[in-house]
Amino acid sequence: MRVNRILLSSALVVVALVIQVSVLARLHLPGAVPDLLLLTVLGLAMVYGHVGGALVGFGAGLLADLAPPADHAAGRYALVLCVIGYGAGLIKPENGRLKSATGPMAVVVAAAVGSTLLYAGVGALVGDTAARHVGLTGLLFSAALYDLLLAPFVVPGIMWLARRSDNDPLAETSPAAKAGDISSGWLSSGTGLRIGSQRGGLGALKAKARTRSTRVGRIKGVKRL
């Protein structure tokens, strides 16, 4: 990943995790907790693609695994968000822009349900059966509902920031920088300078013609004398 992507992703993930732990987790809503970290990974993955989404998801999940008050094995949520980020990045369009909100909203619902199922499945493999006692059906419904309600306020802004970071004109590898290099090349070797050189050549030809006519006039005057 590029440096600007790493810096932006790190900042957004840290902010999302802080808000989720300090604010959303303290709301004591019935069922699941709104997953702001998941929405952040989805927004970045739908701009960076499946590879970038998997990397961002793994880093965000690992940070959530290590941040207090984590009560599960480290790497469990990292695996979940890595898979979710990879899957969300597969729907990235070629130009990085989505034409409608239907696709992202469907991705949010699928990611909320898929992350809950995957988290519960990994927990069952390591002997964590907390999801059975809480009620998996209620967790799935509440997770999808909360994330769907929160997504319009989070995902579009994150995607806009990610696209703006990629189109930074100061970046050496950005399309704007390449366009600037091409335009400077046009200015240095374009038609304007060629026209100017042609104008200079025409001026020189006119001067030579005047000199020749003056010489001819002088020669004629000498002959007349």
PDB file of C-alpha atoms in Angstrom:
ATOM      1  CA  MET A   1       0.000   0.000   0.000  1.00  0.00           C
ATOM      2  CA  ARG A   2       1.072   3.592  -0.583  1.00  0.00           C
ATOM      3  CA  VAL A   3       2.146   5.847   2.249  1.00  0.00           C
ATOM      4  CA  ASN A   4      -0.900   8.107   1.974  1.00  0.00           C
ATOM      5  CA  ARG A   5      -3.215   5.094   2.126  1.00  0.00           C
ATOM      6  CA  ILE A   6      -1.457   3.712   5.192  1.00  0.00           C
ATOM      7  CA  LEU A   7      -1.598   7.041   7.020  1.00  0.00           C
ATOM      8  CA  LEU A   8      -5.267   7.652   6.197  1.00  0.00           C
ATOM      9  CA  SER A   9      -6.313   4.091   7.032  1.00  0.00           C
ATOM     10  CA  SER A  10      -4.431   4.146  10.339  1.00  0.00           C
ATOM     11  CA  ALA A  11      -5.992   7.443  11.383  1.00  0.00           C
ATOM     12  CA  LEU A  12      -9.532   6.383  10.437  1.00  0.00           C
ATOM     13  CA  VAL A  13      -9.199   2.989  12.125  1.00  0.00           C
ATOM     14  CA  VAL A  14      -7.912   4.512  15.370  1.00  0.00           C
ATOM     15  CA  VAL A  15     -10.687   7.133  15.439  1.00  0.00           C
ATOM     16  CA  ALA A  16     -13.358   4.511  14.675  1.00  0.00           C
ATOM     17  CA  LEU A  17     -12.065   2.187  17.384  1.00  0.00           C
ATOM     18  CA  VAL A  18     -11.955   4.940  19.995  1.00  0.00           C
ATOM     19  CA  ILE A  19     -15.521   6.034  19.186  1.00  0.00           C
ATOM     20  CA  GLN A  20     -16.792   2.466  19.200  1.00  0.00           C
ATOM     21  CA  VAL A  21     -15.194   1.569  22.535  1.00  0.00           C
ATOM     22  CA  SER A  22     -15.867   4.822  24.361  1.00  0.00           C
ATOM     23  CA  VAL A  23     -19.278   5.768  22.932  1.00  0.00           C
ATOM     24  CA  LEU A  24     -21.123   3.044  21.017  1.00  0.00           C
ATOM     25  CA  ALA A  25     -20.271   0.240  23.402  1.00  0.00           C
ATOM     26  CA  ARG A  26     -21.649   2.278  26.328  1.00  0.00           C
ATOM     27  CA  LEU A  27     -25.096   2.794  24.764  1.00  0.00           C
ATOM     28  CA  HIS A  28     -26.249  -0.638  25.996  1.00  0.00           C
ATOM     29  CA  LEU A  29     -28.453  -1.237  22.979  1.00  0.00           C
ATOM     30  CA  PRO A  30     -30.325  -4.545  22.765  1.00  0.00           C
ATOM     31  CA  GLY A  31     -28.476  -7.189  20.825  1.00  0.00           C
ATOM     32  CA  ALA A  32     -25.242  -6.332  19.062  1.00  0.00           C
ATOM     33  CA  VAL A  33     -23.161  -3.161  19.207  1.00  0.00           C
ATOM     34  CA  PRO A  34     -23.000  -0.873  16.135  1.00  0.00           C
ATOM     35  CA  ASP A  35     -19.718  -1.793  14.460  1.00  0.00           C
ATOM     36  CA  LEU A  36     -18.110   1.471  13.352  1.00  0.00           C
ATOM     37  CA  LEU A  37     -14.816  -0.316  12.770  1.00  0.00           C
ATOM     38  CA  LEU A  38     -16.472  -2.690  10.310  1.00  0.00           C
ATOM     39  CA  LEU A  39     -18.015   0.210   8.381  1.00  0.00           C
ATOM     40  CA  THR A  40     -14.628   1.928   8.214  1.00  0.00           C
ATOM     41  CA  VAL A  41     -13.034  -1.182   6.730  1.00  0.00           C
ATOM     42  CA  LEU A  42     -15.877  -1.503   4.219  1.00  0.00           C
ATOM     43  CA  GLY A  43     -15.540   2.103   3.067  1.00  0.00           C
ATOM     44  CA  LEU A  44     -11.792   1.786   2.548  1.00  0.00           C
ATOM     45  CA  ALA A  45     -12.058  -1.627   0.884  1.00  0.00           C
ATOM     46  CA  MET A  46     -14.569  -0.375  -1.697  1.00  0.00           C
ATOM     47  CA  VAL A  47     -11.977   2.190  -2.823  1.00  0.00           C
ATOM     48  CA  TYR A  48      -8.656   0.364  -2.302  1.00  0.00           C
ATOM     49  CA  GLY A  49      -9.764  -3.014  -3.674  1.00  0.00           C
ATOM     50  CA  HIS A  50      -9.546  -6.530  -2.271  1.00  0.00           C
ATOM     51  CA  VAL A  51      -5.835  -6.488  -1.418  1.00  0.00           C
ATOM     52  CA  GLY A  52      -5.974  -3.133   0.339  1.00  0.00           C
ATOM     53  CA  GLY A  53      -9.241  -4.103   2.011  1.00  0.00           C
ATOM     54  CA  ALA A  54      -7.743  -7.312   3.372  1.00  0.00           C
ATOM     55  CA  LEU A  55      -4.698  -5.472   4.745  1.00  0.00           C
ATOM     56  CA  VAL A  56      -6.785  -2.722   6.326  1.00  0.00           C
ATOM     57  CA  GLY A  57      -9.195  -5.283   7.762  1.00  0.00           C
ATOM     58  CA  PHE A  58      -6.430  -7.367   9.281  1.00  0.00           C
ATOM     59  CA  GLY A  59      -4.761  -4.336  10.879  1.00  0.00           C
ATOM     60  CA  ALA A  60      -8.049  -2.949  12.197  1.00  0.00           C
ATOM     61  CA  GLY A  61      -9.123  -6.320  13.577  1.00  0.00           C
ATOM     62  CA  LEU A  62      -5.771  -6.929  15.257  1.00  0.00           C
ATOM     63  CA  LEU A  63      -5.928  -3.507  16.880  1.00  0.00           C
ATOM     64  CA  ALA A  64      -9.431  -4.288  18.150  1.00  0.00           C
ATOM     65  CA  ASP A  65      -8.208  -7.636  19.487  1.00  0.00           C
ATOM     66  CA  LEU A  66      -5.484  -5.953  21.518  1.00  0.00           C
ATOM     67  CA  ALA A  67      -7.433  -2.887  22.657  1.00  0.00           C
ATOM     68  CA  PRO A  68      -9.150  -3.096  26.067  1.00  0.00           C
ATOM     69  CA  PRO A  69     -11.645  -4.338  27.092  1.00  0.00           C
ATOM     70  CA  ALA A  70     -11.051  -7.217  24.659  1.00  0.00           C
ATOM     71  CA  ASP A  71     -12.201 -10.541  26.133  1.00  0.00           C
ATOM     72  CA  HIS A  72     -11.338 -12.902  23.282  1.00  0.00           C
ATOM     73  CA  ALA A  73      -8.261 -14.468  21.743  1.00  0.00           C
ATOM     74  CA  ALA A  74      -5.978 -12.140  19.791  1.00  0.00           C
ATOM     75  CA  GLY A  75      -6.331 -12.572  16.049  1.00  0.00           C
ATOM     76  CA  ARG A  76      -9.973 -13.643  16.103  1.00  0.00           C
ATOM     77  CA  TYR A  77     -11.460 -10.344  14.938  1.00  0.00           C
ATOM     78  CA  ALA A  78      -8.428  -9.731  12.709  1.00  0.00           C
ATOM     79  CA  LEU A  79      -9.333 -12.857  10.733  1.00  0.00           C
ATOM     80  CA  VAL A  80     -12.977 -11.764  10.484  1.00  0.00           C
ATOM     81  CA  LEU A  81     -12.228  -8.252   9.219  1.00  0.00           C
ATOM     82  CA  CYS A  82      -9.525  -9.520   6.878  1.00  0.00           C
ATOM     83  CA  VAL A  83     -12.044 -11.778   5.148  1.00  0.00           C
ATOM     84  CA  ILE A  84     -14.727  -9.060   5.139  1.00  0.00           C
ATOM     85  CA  GLY A  85     -12.311  -6.461   3.729  1.00  0.00           C
ATOM     86  CA  TYR A  86     -11.213  -8.821   0.980  1.00  0.00           C
ATOM     87  CA  GLY A  87     -14.797  -9.612   0.003  1.00  0.00           C
ATOM     88  CA  ALA A  88     -15.888  -5.969   0.033  1.00  0.00           C
ATOM     89  CA  GLY A  89     -12.922  -4.985  -2.124  1.00  0.00           C
ATOM     90  CA  LEU A  90     -14.024  -7.368  -4.864  1.00  0.00           C
ATOM     91  CA  ILE A  91     -16.961  -5.088  -5.760  1.00  0.00           C
ATOM     92  CA  LYS A  92     -14.716  -2.064  -6.306  1.00  0.00           C
ATOM     93  CA  PRO A  93     -15.436  -0.457  -9.714  1.00  0.00           C
ATOM     94  CA  GLU A  94     -12.572   0.394 -12.033  1.00  0.00           C
ATOM     95  CA  ASN A  95     -12.884   4.162 -11.478  1.00  0.00           C
ATOM     96  CA  GLY A  96     -13.379   3.801  -7.706  1.00  0.00           C
ATOM     97  CA  ARG A  97     -16.845   5.410  -7.833  1.00  0.00           C
ATOM     98  CA  LEU A  98     -20.179   3.712  -7.151  1.00  0.00           C
ATOM     99  CA  LYS A  99     -23.192   4.825  -9.200  1.00  0.00           C
ATOM    100  CA  SER A 100     -25.890   4.031  -6.604  1.00  0.00           C
ATOM    101  CA  ALA A 101     -26.256   3.378  -2.896  1.00  0.00           C
ATOM    102  CA  THR A 102     -27.960   0.021  -3.383  1.00  0.00           C
ATOM    103  CA  GLY A 103     -24.726  -1.896  -3.771  1.00  0.00           C
ATOM    104  CA  PRO A 104     -22.967  -0.437  -0.699  1.00  0.00           C
ATOM    105  CA  MET A 105     -26.044  -0.928   1.479  1.00  0.00           C
ATOM    106  CA  ALA A 106     -26.291  -4.560   0.401  1.00  0.00           C
ATOM    107  CA  VAL A 107     -22.603  -4.963   1.174  1.00  0.00           C
ATOM    108  CA  VAL A 108     -23.131  -3.475   4.650  1.00  0.00           C
ATOM    109  CA  VAL A 109     -25.936  -5.925   5.459  1.00  0.00           C
ATOM    110  CA  ALA A 110     -23.978  -8.869   4.098  1.00  0.00           C
ATOM    111  CA  ALA A 111     -20.858  -7.794   5.994  1.00  0.00           C
ATOM    112  CA  ALA A 112     -22.760  -7.346   9.267  1.00  0.00           C
ATOM    113  CA  VAL A 113     -24.350 -10.782   8.993  1.00  0.00           C
ATOM    114  CA  GLY A 114     -21.197 -12.425   7.659  1.00  0.00           C
ATOM    115  CA  SER A 115     -18.916 -10.940  10.322  1.00  0.00           C
ATOM    116  CA  THR A 116     -21.266 -12.042  13.105  1.00  0.00           C
ATOM    117  CA  LEU A 117     -21.496 -15.578  11.741  1.00  0.00           C
ATOM    118  CA  LEU A 118     -17.767 -15.791  11.109  1.00  0.00           C
ATOM    119  CA  TYR A 119     -16.952 -14.416  14.553  1.00  0.00           C
ATOM    120  CA  ALA A 120     -19.294 -16.919  16.183  1.00  0.00           C
ATOM    121  CA  GLY A 121     -17.904 -19.738  14.048  1.00  0.00           C
ATOM    122  CA  VAL A 122     -14.300 -18.949  14.958  1.00  0.00           C
ATOM    123  CA  GLY A 123     -15.374 -18.686  18.592  1.00  0.00           C
ATOM    124  CA  ALA A 124     -16.970 -22.116  18.435  1.00  0.00           C
ATOM    125  CA  LEU A 125     -13.703 -23.546  17.139  1.00  0.00           C
ATOM    126  CA  VAL A 126     -11.765 -22.152  20.100  1.00  0.00           C
ATOM    127  CA  GLY A 127     -14.433 -23.095  22.630  1.00  0.00           C
ATOM    128  CA  ASP A 128     -16.221 -19.741  23.022  1.00  0.00           C
ATOM    129  CA  THR A 129     -19.989 -20.408  23.135  1.00  0.00           C
ATOM    130  CA  ALA A 130     -21.117 -16.944  24.278  1.00  0.00           C
ATOM    131  CA  ALA A 131     -23.068 -16.379  21.066  1.00  0.00           C
ATOM    132  CA  ARG A 132     -25.320 -19.352  21.829  1.00  0.00           C
ATOM    133  CA  HIS A 133     -26.303 -17.958  25.209  1.00  0.00           C
ATOM    134  CA  VAL A 134     -27.006 -14.455  23.859  1.00  0.00           C
ATOM    135  CA  GLY A 135     -28.981 -15.700  20.857  1.00  0.00           C
ATOM    136  CA  LEU A 136     -27.411 -15.776  17.414  1.00  0.00           C
ATOM    137  CA  THR A 137     -30.610 -14.778  15.609  1.00  0.00           C
ATOM    138  CA  GLY A 138     -31.008 -11.628  17.683  1.00  0.00           C
ATOM    139  CA  LEU A 139     -27.352 -10.744  17.160  1.00  0.00           C
ATOM    140  CA  LEU A 140     -27.654 -11.112  13.392  1.00  0.00           C
ATOM    141  CA  PHE A 141     -30.780  -8.962  13.157  1.00  0.00           C
ATOM    142  CA  SER A 142     -29.550  -6.220  15.480  1.00  0.00           C
ATOM    143  CA  ALA A 143     -26.070  -6.115  13.898  1.00  0.00           C
ATOM    144  CA  ALA A 144     -27.526  -5.734  10.401  1.00  0.00           C
ATOM    145  CA  LEU A 145     -30.021  -3.099  11.569  1.00  0.00           C
ATOM    146  CA  TYR A 146     -27.549  -0.952  13.523  1.00  0.00           C
ATOM    147  CA  ASP A 147     -24.874  -1.071  10.832  1.00  0.00           C
ATOM    148  CA  LEU A 148     -27.397  -0.286   8.108  1.00  0.00           C
ATOM    149  CA  LEU A 149     -28.656   2.767  10.017  1.00  0.00           C
ATOM    150  CA  LEU A 150     -25.130   3.989  10.710  1.00  0.00           C
ATOM    151  CA  ALA A 151     -23.693   3.285   7.248  1.00  0.00           C
ATOM    152  CA  PRO A 152     -25.091   6.359   5.359  1.00  0.00           C
ATOM    153  CA  PHE A 153     -23.315   8.641   7.819  1.00  0.00           C
ATOM    154  CA  VAL A 154     -19.979   6.800   7.718  1.00  0.00           C
ATOM    155  CA  VAL A 155     -19.293   4.894   4.494  1.00  0.00           C
ATOM    156  CA  PRO A 156     -19.749   7.747   1.933  1.00  0.00           C
ATOM    157  CA  GLY A 157     -17.480  10.074   3.913  1.00  0.00           C
ATOM    158  CA  ILE A 158     -14.769   7.458   4.260  1.00  0.00           C
ATOM    159  CA  MET A 159     -14.921   6.619   0.554  1.00  0.00           C
ATOM    160  CA  TRP A 160     -14.658  10.326  -0.302  1.00  0.00           C
ATOM    161  CA  LEU A 161     -11.604  10.730   1.927  1.00  0.00           C
ATOM    162  CA  ALA A 162      -9.991   7.643   0.405  1.00  0.00           C
ATOM    163  CA  ARG A 163     -10.565   8.874  -3.165  1.00  0.00           C
ATOM    164  CA  ARG A 164      -9.309  12.344  -2.283  1.00  0.00           C
ATOM    165  CA  SER A 165      -6.176  10.860  -0.762  1.00  0.00           C
ATOM    166  CA  ASP A 166      -5.521   8.800  -3.889  1.00  0.00           C
ATOM    167  CA  ASN A 167      -5.942  11.874  -6.145  1.00  0.00           C
ATOM    168  CA  ASP A 168      -3.479  13.995  -4.157  1.00  0.00           C
ATOM    169  CA  PRO A 169      -1.651  16.231  -6.699  1.00  0.00           C
ATOM    170  CA  LEU A 170       1.442  16.317  -4.496  1.00  0.00           C
ATOM    171  CA  ALA A 171       1.893  12.541  -4.698  1.00  0.00           C
ATOM    172  CA  GLU A 172       4.598  11.533  -7.137  1.00  0.00           C
ATOM    173  CA  THR A 173       2.683   8.540  -8.454  1.00  0.00           C
ATOM    174  CA  SER A 174      -0.728  10.207  -8.632  1.00  0.00           C
ATOM    175  CA  PRO A 175      -2.485  10.756 -11.988  1.00  0.00           C
ATOM    176  CA  ALA A 176      -2.430  14.529 -11.430  1.00  0.00           C
ATOM    177  CA  ALA A 177       1.338  14.528 -11.046  1.00  0.00           C
ATOM    178  CA  LYS A 178       1.690  12.478 -14.220  1.00  0.00           C
ATOM    179  CA  ALA A 179      -0.597  14.881 -16.049  1.00  0.00           C
ATOM    180  CA  GLY A 180       1.539  17.773 -14.837  1.00  0.00           C
ATOM    181  CA  ASP A 181       4.667  16.072 -16.143  1.00  0.00           C
ATOM    182  CA  ILE A 182       3.009  15.457 -19.501  1.00  0.00           C
ATOM    183  CA  SER A 183       1.780  19.042 -19.751  1.00  0.00           C
ATOM    184  CA  SER A 184       5.223  20.372 -18.910  1.00  0.00           C
ATOM    185  CA  GLY A 185       6.601  18.137 -21.639  1.00  0.00           C
ATOM    186  CA  TRP A 186       4.097  19.590 -24.081  1.00  0.00           C
ATOM    187  CA  LEU A 187       5.117  23.100 -23.078  1.00  0.00           C
ATOM    188  CA  SER A 188       8.790  22.358 -23.585  1.00  0.00           C
ATOM    189  CA  SER A 189       8.443  20.584 -26.940  1.00  0.00           C
ATOM    190  CA  GLY A 190       4.993  21.568 -28.186  1.00  0.00           C
ATOM    191  CA  THR A 191       3.804  23.379 -31.273  1.00  0.00           C
ATOM    192  CA  GLY A 192       4.058  26.825 -29.711  1.00  0.00           C
ATOM    193  CA  LEU A 193       7.842  26.793 -29.707  1.00  0.00           C
ATOM    194  CA  ARG A 194       7.918  25.314 -33.154  1.00  0.00           C
ATOM    195  CA  ILE A 195       5.688  28.072 -34.462  1.00  0.00           C
ATOM    196  CA  GLY A 196       7.927  30.610 -32.799  1.00  0.00           C
ATOM    197  CA  SER A 197      10.996  29.088 -34.428  1.00  0.00           C
ATOM    198  CA  GLN A 198       9.186  29.093 -37.750  1.00  0.00           C
ATOM    199  CA  ARG A 199       8.325  32.753 -37.237  1.00  0.00           C
ATOM    200  CA  GLY A 200      11.975  33.447 -36.501  1.00  0.00           C
ATOM    201  CA  GLY A 201      12.980  31.602 -39.668  1.00  0.00           C
ATOM    202  CA  LEU A 202      10.506  33.651 -41.735  1.00  0.00           C
ATOM    203  CA  GLY A 203      11.876  36.839 -40.256  1.00  0.00           C
ATOM    204  CA  ALA A 204      15.402  35.807 -41.192  1.00  0.00           C
ATOM    205  CA  LEU A 205      14.296  35.015 -44.742  1.00  0.00           C
ATOM    206  CA  LYS A 206      12.646  38.442 -45.061  1.00  0.00           C
ATOM    207  CA  ALA A 207      15.787  40.160 -43.816  1.00  0.00           C
ATOM    208  CA  LYS A 208      17.882  38.243 -46.324  1.00  0.00           C
ATOM    209  CA  ALA A 209      15.466  39.188 -49.110  1.00  0.00           C
ATOM    210  CA  ARG A 210      15.703  42.881 -48.186  1.00  0.00           C
ATOM    211  CA  THR A 211      19.487  42.721 -48.154  1.00  0.00           C
ATOM    212  CA  ARG A 212      19.514  41.097 -51.567  1.00  0.00           C
ATOM    213  CA  SER A 213      17.132  43.730 -52.994  1.00  0.00           C
ATOM    214  CA  THR A 214      19.300  46.518 -51.598  1.00  0.00           C
ATOM    215  CA  ARG A 215      22.386  44.984 -53.171  1.00  0.00           C
ATOM    216  CA  VAL A 216      20.601  44.593 -56.477  1.00  0.00           C
ATOM    217  CA  GLY A 217      19.530  48.258 -56.331  1.00  0.00           C
ATOM    218  CA  ARG A 218      23.059  49.372 -55.702  1.00  0.00           C
ATOM    219  CA  ILE A 219      24.404  47.262 -58.547  1.00  0.00           C
ATOM    220  CA  LYS A 220      21.783  48.675 -60.940  1.00  0.00           C
ATOM    221  CA  GLY A 221      22.704  52.236 -59.872  1.00  0.00           C
ATOM    222  CA  VAL A 222      26.337  51.577 -60.574  1.00  0.00           C
ATOM    223  CA  LYS A 223      25.556  50.205 -64.016  1.00  0.00           C
ATOM    224  CA  ARG A 224      23.433  53.262 -64.875  1.00  0.00           C
ATOM    225  CA  LEU A 225      26.315  55.552 -64.019  1.00  0.00           C
TER     226      LEU A 225
END
